[in-house]
Amino acid sequence: MTTQEDSGGFLQPVLPSPPSSTVSPPPTNSILPHPRSNPLKPSSAKESSFIDHVDQKLLGISRRYEKRFNAKLEEGPSSDLEGRGYEEFDGVAKDLDALADVIWVSGTPSLQKPYFLTIALAVCSYMPSFPFSPVPTFKLLHKLDSVFSSLLRGVDIQTGVSLSGFETGRARLSTTEKVRMRGIVERTRVAVVEVAGKDGNIVDSASDIKSQAETDDESMTNDSEAMEALLDEGHGRWEMEVARVYERTIVELGVSLETFGADGSK
């Protein structure tokens, strides 16, 4: 892997794109919950309730992030309900991870696509403001990778089953959505390299990882154990995880945009 050294002495990888001829196999253990078999009906009470819930959660996460930089926001009347400002990225990742599960379970592509792009953008934008927290960061990014590659295929990459709403092909991502997704993916990969490259800037500890594994589903235990082993070996070992960020999505986007072209034409 080609590397370049920054002022912190960390060898930053110049990330290669995964080869277009290969796609990593689906993970053995599921990292996404089982979605609804049918999308929410447009303009229904359930859809409205779902939108209100997700919008409120996103607003709450945004405000807690802003509190990190503005102490006055801690004094507002709704501060206790929203929670204190985030001190580490671990809190951001956990909240976004939980919200991602809710959005995935909806089984509604018209809502999943914009909301997941919003979450991915939030990860990319918020992450540089905190010390590097590998376990929750890579767990969330791997989940988003599974989400995006599934939406691009119209098939759950974990089960091979067609996603709800994609049966007719109308729910597939537009070229505009794919181009936006590619921009966020590329920016996130760069951001991860930069955050991971800040010397002495890792906040995960063995106890943090053990706690994560205990609170996560059993399917995540092996990943947490692997990350603990990497953490014990220092910064350089994280280069492998960094290079895997959005690896499936990159391959699927490459195939899709090459097939239809940047302007949507074949």
PDB file of N, CA and C in Angstrom, residues 141-179:
ATOM      1  N   LEU A 141     -19.713   2.525  10.116  1.00  0.00           N
ATOM      2  CA  LEU A 141     -19.378   2.629   8.693  1.00  0.00           C
ATOM      3  C   LEU A 141     -19.596   1.309   7.963  1.00  0.00           C
ATOM      4  N   HIS A 142     -19.311   0.187   8.617  1.00  0.00           N
ATOM      5  CA  HIS A 142     -19.571  -1.109   7.989  1.00  0.00           C
ATOM      6  C   HIS A 142     -21.070  -1.325   7.811  1.00  0.00           C
ATOM      7  N   LYS A 143     -21.859  -0.859   8.777  1.00  0.00           N
ATOM      8  CA  LYS A 143     -23.312  -0.978   8.657  1.00  0.00           C
ATOM      9  C   LYS A 143     -23.817  -0.138   7.482  1.00  0.00           C
ATOM     10  N   LEU A 144     -23.331   1.098   7.363  1.00  0.00           N
ATOM     11  CA  LEU A 144     -23.744   1.955   6.246  1.00  0.00           C
ATOM     12  C   LEU A 144     -23.286   1.380   4.910  1.00  0.00           C
ATOM     13  N   ASP A 145     -22.149   0.725   4.906  1.00  0.00           N
ATOM     14  CA  ASP A 145     -21.666   0.077   3.680  1.00  0.00           C
ATOM     15  C   ASP A 145     -22.640  -1.021   3.255  1.00  0.00           C
ATOM     16  N   SER A 146     -23.109  -1.808   4.219  1.00  0.00           N
ATOM     17  CA  SER A 146     -24.085  -2.861   3.918  1.00  0.00           C
ATOM     18  C   SER A 146     -25.396  -2.254   3.422  1.00  0.00           C
ATOM     19  N   VAL A 147     -25.804  -1.156   4.040  1.00  0.00           N
ATOM     20  CA  VAL A 147     -27.042  -0.482   3.639  1.00  0.00           C
ATOM     21  C   VAL A 147     -26.946   0.021   2.203  1.00  0.00           C
ATOM     22  N   PHE A 148     -25.898   0.778   1.906  1.00  0.00           N
ATOM     23  CA  PHE A 148     -25.781   1.384   0.577  1.00  0.00           C
ATOM     24  C   PHE A 148     -25.612   0.338  -0.519  1.00  0.00           C
ATOM     25  N   SER A 149     -24.788  -0.676  -0.266  1.00  0.00           N
ATOM     26  CA  SER A 149     -24.603  -1.702  -1.294  1.00  0.00           C
ATOM     27  C   SER A 149     -25.894  -2.480  -1.514  1.00  0.00           C
ATOM     28  N   SER A 150     -26.691  -2.661  -0.458  1.00  0.00           N
ATOM     29  CA  SER A 150     -27.986  -3.333  -0.610  1.00  0.00           C
ATOM     30  C   SER A 150     -28.955  -2.473  -1.417  1.00  0.00           C
ATOM     31  N   LEU A 151     -29.006  -1.171  -1.092  1.00  0.00           N
ATOM     32  CA  LEU A 151     -29.904  -0.276  -1.831  1.00  0.00           C
ATOM     33  C   LEU A 151     -29.498  -0.166  -3.298  1.00  0.00           C
ATOM     34  N   LEU A 152     -28.213  -0.199  -3.565  1.00  0.00           N
ATOM     35  CA  LEU A 152     -27.749  -0.118  -4.954  1.00  0.00           C
ATOM     36  C   LEU A 152     -28.116  -1.364  -5.749  1.00  0.00           C
ATOM     37  N   ARG A 153     -28.122  -2.502  -5.082  1.00  0.00           N
ATOM     38  CA  ARG A 153     -28.494  -3.752  -5.746  1.00  0.00           C
ATOM     39  C   ARG A 153     -29.999  -3.983  -5.756  1.00  0.00           C
ATOM     40  N   GLY A 154     -30.688  -3.411  -4.742  1.00  0.00           N
ATOM     41  CA  GLY A 154     -32.099  -3.723  -4.571  1.00  0.00           C
ATOM     42  C   GLY A 154     -32.283  -5.058  -3.892  1.00  0.00           C
ATOM     43  N   VAL A 155     -31.206  -5.554  -3.289  1.00  0.00           N
ATOM     44  CA  VAL A 155     -31.210  -6.865  -2.645  1.00  0.00           C
ATOM     45  C   VAL A 155     -30.464  -6.751  -1.323  1.00  0.00           C
ATOM     46  N   ASP A 156     -30.984  -7.381  -0.275  1.00  0.00           N
ATOM     47  CA  ASP A 156     -30.298  -7.413   1.012  1.00  0.00           C
ATOM     48  C   ASP A 156     -29.048  -8.268   0.854  1.00  0.00           C
ATOM     49  N   ILE A 157     -27.862  -7.667   0.968  1.00  0.00           N
ATOM     50  CA  ILE A 157     -26.640  -8.430   0.729  1.00  0.00           C
ATOM     51  C   ILE A 157     -26.400  -9.477   1.808  1.00  0.00           C
ATOM     52  N   GLN A 158     -27.111  -9.385   2.925  1.00  0.00           N
ATOM     53  CA  GLN A 158     -26.950 -10.365   3.993  1.00  0.00           C
ATOM     54  C   GLN A 158     -27.739 -11.640   3.713  1.00  0.00           C
ATOM     55  N   THR A 159     -28.895 -11.485   3.072  1.00  0.00           N
ATOM     56  CA  THR A 159     -29.793 -12.626   2.867  1.00  0.00           C
ATOM     57  C   THR A 159     -30.007 -12.980   1.400  1.00  0.00           C
ATOM     58  N   GLY A 160     -29.716 -12.033   0.490  1.00  0.00           N
ATOM     59  CA  GLY A 160     -29.976 -12.280  -0.922  1.00  0.00           C
ATOM     60  C   GLY A 160     -31.427 -12.073  -1.309  1.00  0.00           C
ATOM     61  N   VAL A 161     -32.242 -11.597  -0.365  1.00  0.00           N
ATOM     62  CA  VAL A 161     -33.665 -11.394  -0.621  1.00  0.00           C
ATOM     63  C   VAL A 161     -33.894  -9.982  -1.169  1.00  0.00           C
ATOM     64  N   SER A 162     -34.803  -9.860  -2.136  1.00  0.00           N
ATOM     65  CA  SER A 162     -35.116  -8.548  -2.700  1.00  0.00           C
ATOM     66  C   SER A 162     -35.655  -7.632  -1.611  1.00  0.00           C
ATOM     67  N   LEU A 163     -35.235  -6.378  -1.656  1.00  0.00           N
ATOM     68  CA  LEU A 163     -35.675  -5.418  -0.653  1.00  0.00           C
ATOM     69  C   LEU A 163     -37.115  -4.984  -0.921  1.00  0.00           C
ATOM     70  N   SER A 164     -37.806  -4.682   0.154  1.00  0.00           N
ATOM     71  CA  SER A 164     -39.165  -4.185   0.057  1.00  0.00           C
ATOM     72  C   SER A 164     -39.210  -2.926  -0.795  1.00  0.00           C
ATOM     73  N   GLY A 165     -40.137  -2.894  -1.765  1.00  0.00           N
ATOM     74  CA  GLY A 165     -40.299  -1.722  -2.611  1.00  0.00           C
ATOM     75  C   GLY A 165     -39.465  -1.740  -3.880  1.00  0.00           C
ATOM     76  N   PHE A 166     -38.538  -2.697  -4.015  1.00  0.00           N
ATOM     77  CA  PHE A 166     -37.657  -2.748  -5.179  1.00  0.00           C
ATOM     78  C   PHE A 166     -38.125  -3.750  -6.223  1.00  0.00           C
ATOM     79  N   GLU A 167     -39.235  -4.410  -5.974  1.00  0.00           N
ATOM     80  CA  GLU A 167     -39.679  -5.470  -6.871  1.00  0.00           C
ATOM     81  C   GLU A 167     -39.918  -4.980  -8.301  1.00  0.00           C
ATOM     82  N   THR A 168     -40.443  -3.754  -8.441  1.00  0.00           N
ATOM     83  CA  THR A 168     -40.754  -3.230  -9.771  1.00  0.00           C
ATOM     84  C   THR A 168     -39.592  -2.459 -10.391  1.00  0.00           C
ATOM     85  N   GLY A 169     -38.562  -2.195  -9.614  1.00  0.00           N
ATOM     86  CA  GLY A 169     -37.419  -1.447 -10.130  1.00  0.00           C
ATOM     87  C   GLY A 169     -37.552   0.050  -9.973  1.00  0.00           C
ATOM     88  N   ARG A 170     -38.745   0.529  -9.575  1.00  0.00           N
ATOM     89  CA  ARG A 170     -38.973   1.973  -9.475  1.00  0.00           C
ATOM     90  C   ARG A 170     -38.248   2.602  -8.287  1.00  0.00           C
ATOM     91  N   ALA A 171     -37.918   1.784  -7.291  1.00  0.00           N
ATOM     92  CA  ALA A 171     -37.323   2.329  -6.073  1.00  0.00           C
ATOM     93  C   ALA A 171     -35.808   2.500  -6.168  1.00  0.00           C
ATOM     94  N   ARG A 172     -35.230   2.069  -7.256  1.00  0.00           N
ATOM     95  CA  ARG A 172     -33.773   2.132  -7.363  1.00  0.00           C
ATOM     96  C   ARG A 172     -33.267   3.576  -7.314  1.00  0.00           C
ATOM     97  N   LEU A 173     -32.044   3.720  -6.870  1.00  0.00           N
ATOM     98  CA  LEU A 173     -31.479   5.054  -6.705  1.00  0.00           C
ATOM     99  C   LEU A 173     -31.334   5.756  -8.051  1.00  0.00           C
ATOM    100  N   SER A 174     -31.602   7.051  -8.055  1.00  0.00           N
ATOM    101  CA  SER A 174     -31.415   7.851  -9.262  1.00  0.00           C
ATOM    102  C   SER A 174     -29.920   8.140  -9.445  1.00  0.00           C
ATOM    103  N   THR A 175     -29.563   8.584 -10.626  1.00  0.00           N
ATOM    104  CA  THR A 175     -28.166   8.930 -10.884  1.00  0.00           C
ATOM    105  C   THR A 175     -27.712  10.053  -9.953  1.00  0.00           C
ATOM    106  N   THR A 176     -28.593  11.017  -9.693  1.00  0.00           N
ATOM    107  CA  THR A 176     -28.255  12.111  -8.783  1.00  0.00           C
ATOM    108  C   THR A 176     -27.942  11.582  -7.390  1.00  0.00           C
ATOM    109  N   GLU A 177     -28.751  10.634  -6.921  1.00  0.00           N
ATOM    110  CA  GLU A 177     -28.511  10.044  -5.599  1.00  0.00           C
ATOM    111  C   GLU A 177     -27.201   9.262  -5.573  1.00  0.00           C
ATOM    112  N   LYS A 178     -26.903   8.565  -6.656  1.00  0.00           N
ATOM    113  CA  LYS A 178     -25.660   7.796  -6.720  1.00  0.00           C
ATOM    114  C   LYS A 178     -24.440   8.711  -6.726  1.00  0.00           C
ATOM    115  N   VAL A 179     -24.531   9.806  -7.458  1.00  0.00           N
ATOM    116  CA  VAL A 179     -23.412  10.751  -7.506  1.00  0.00           C
ATOM    117  C   VAL A 179     -23.210  11.394  -6.132  1.00  0.00           C
TER     118      VAL A 179
END
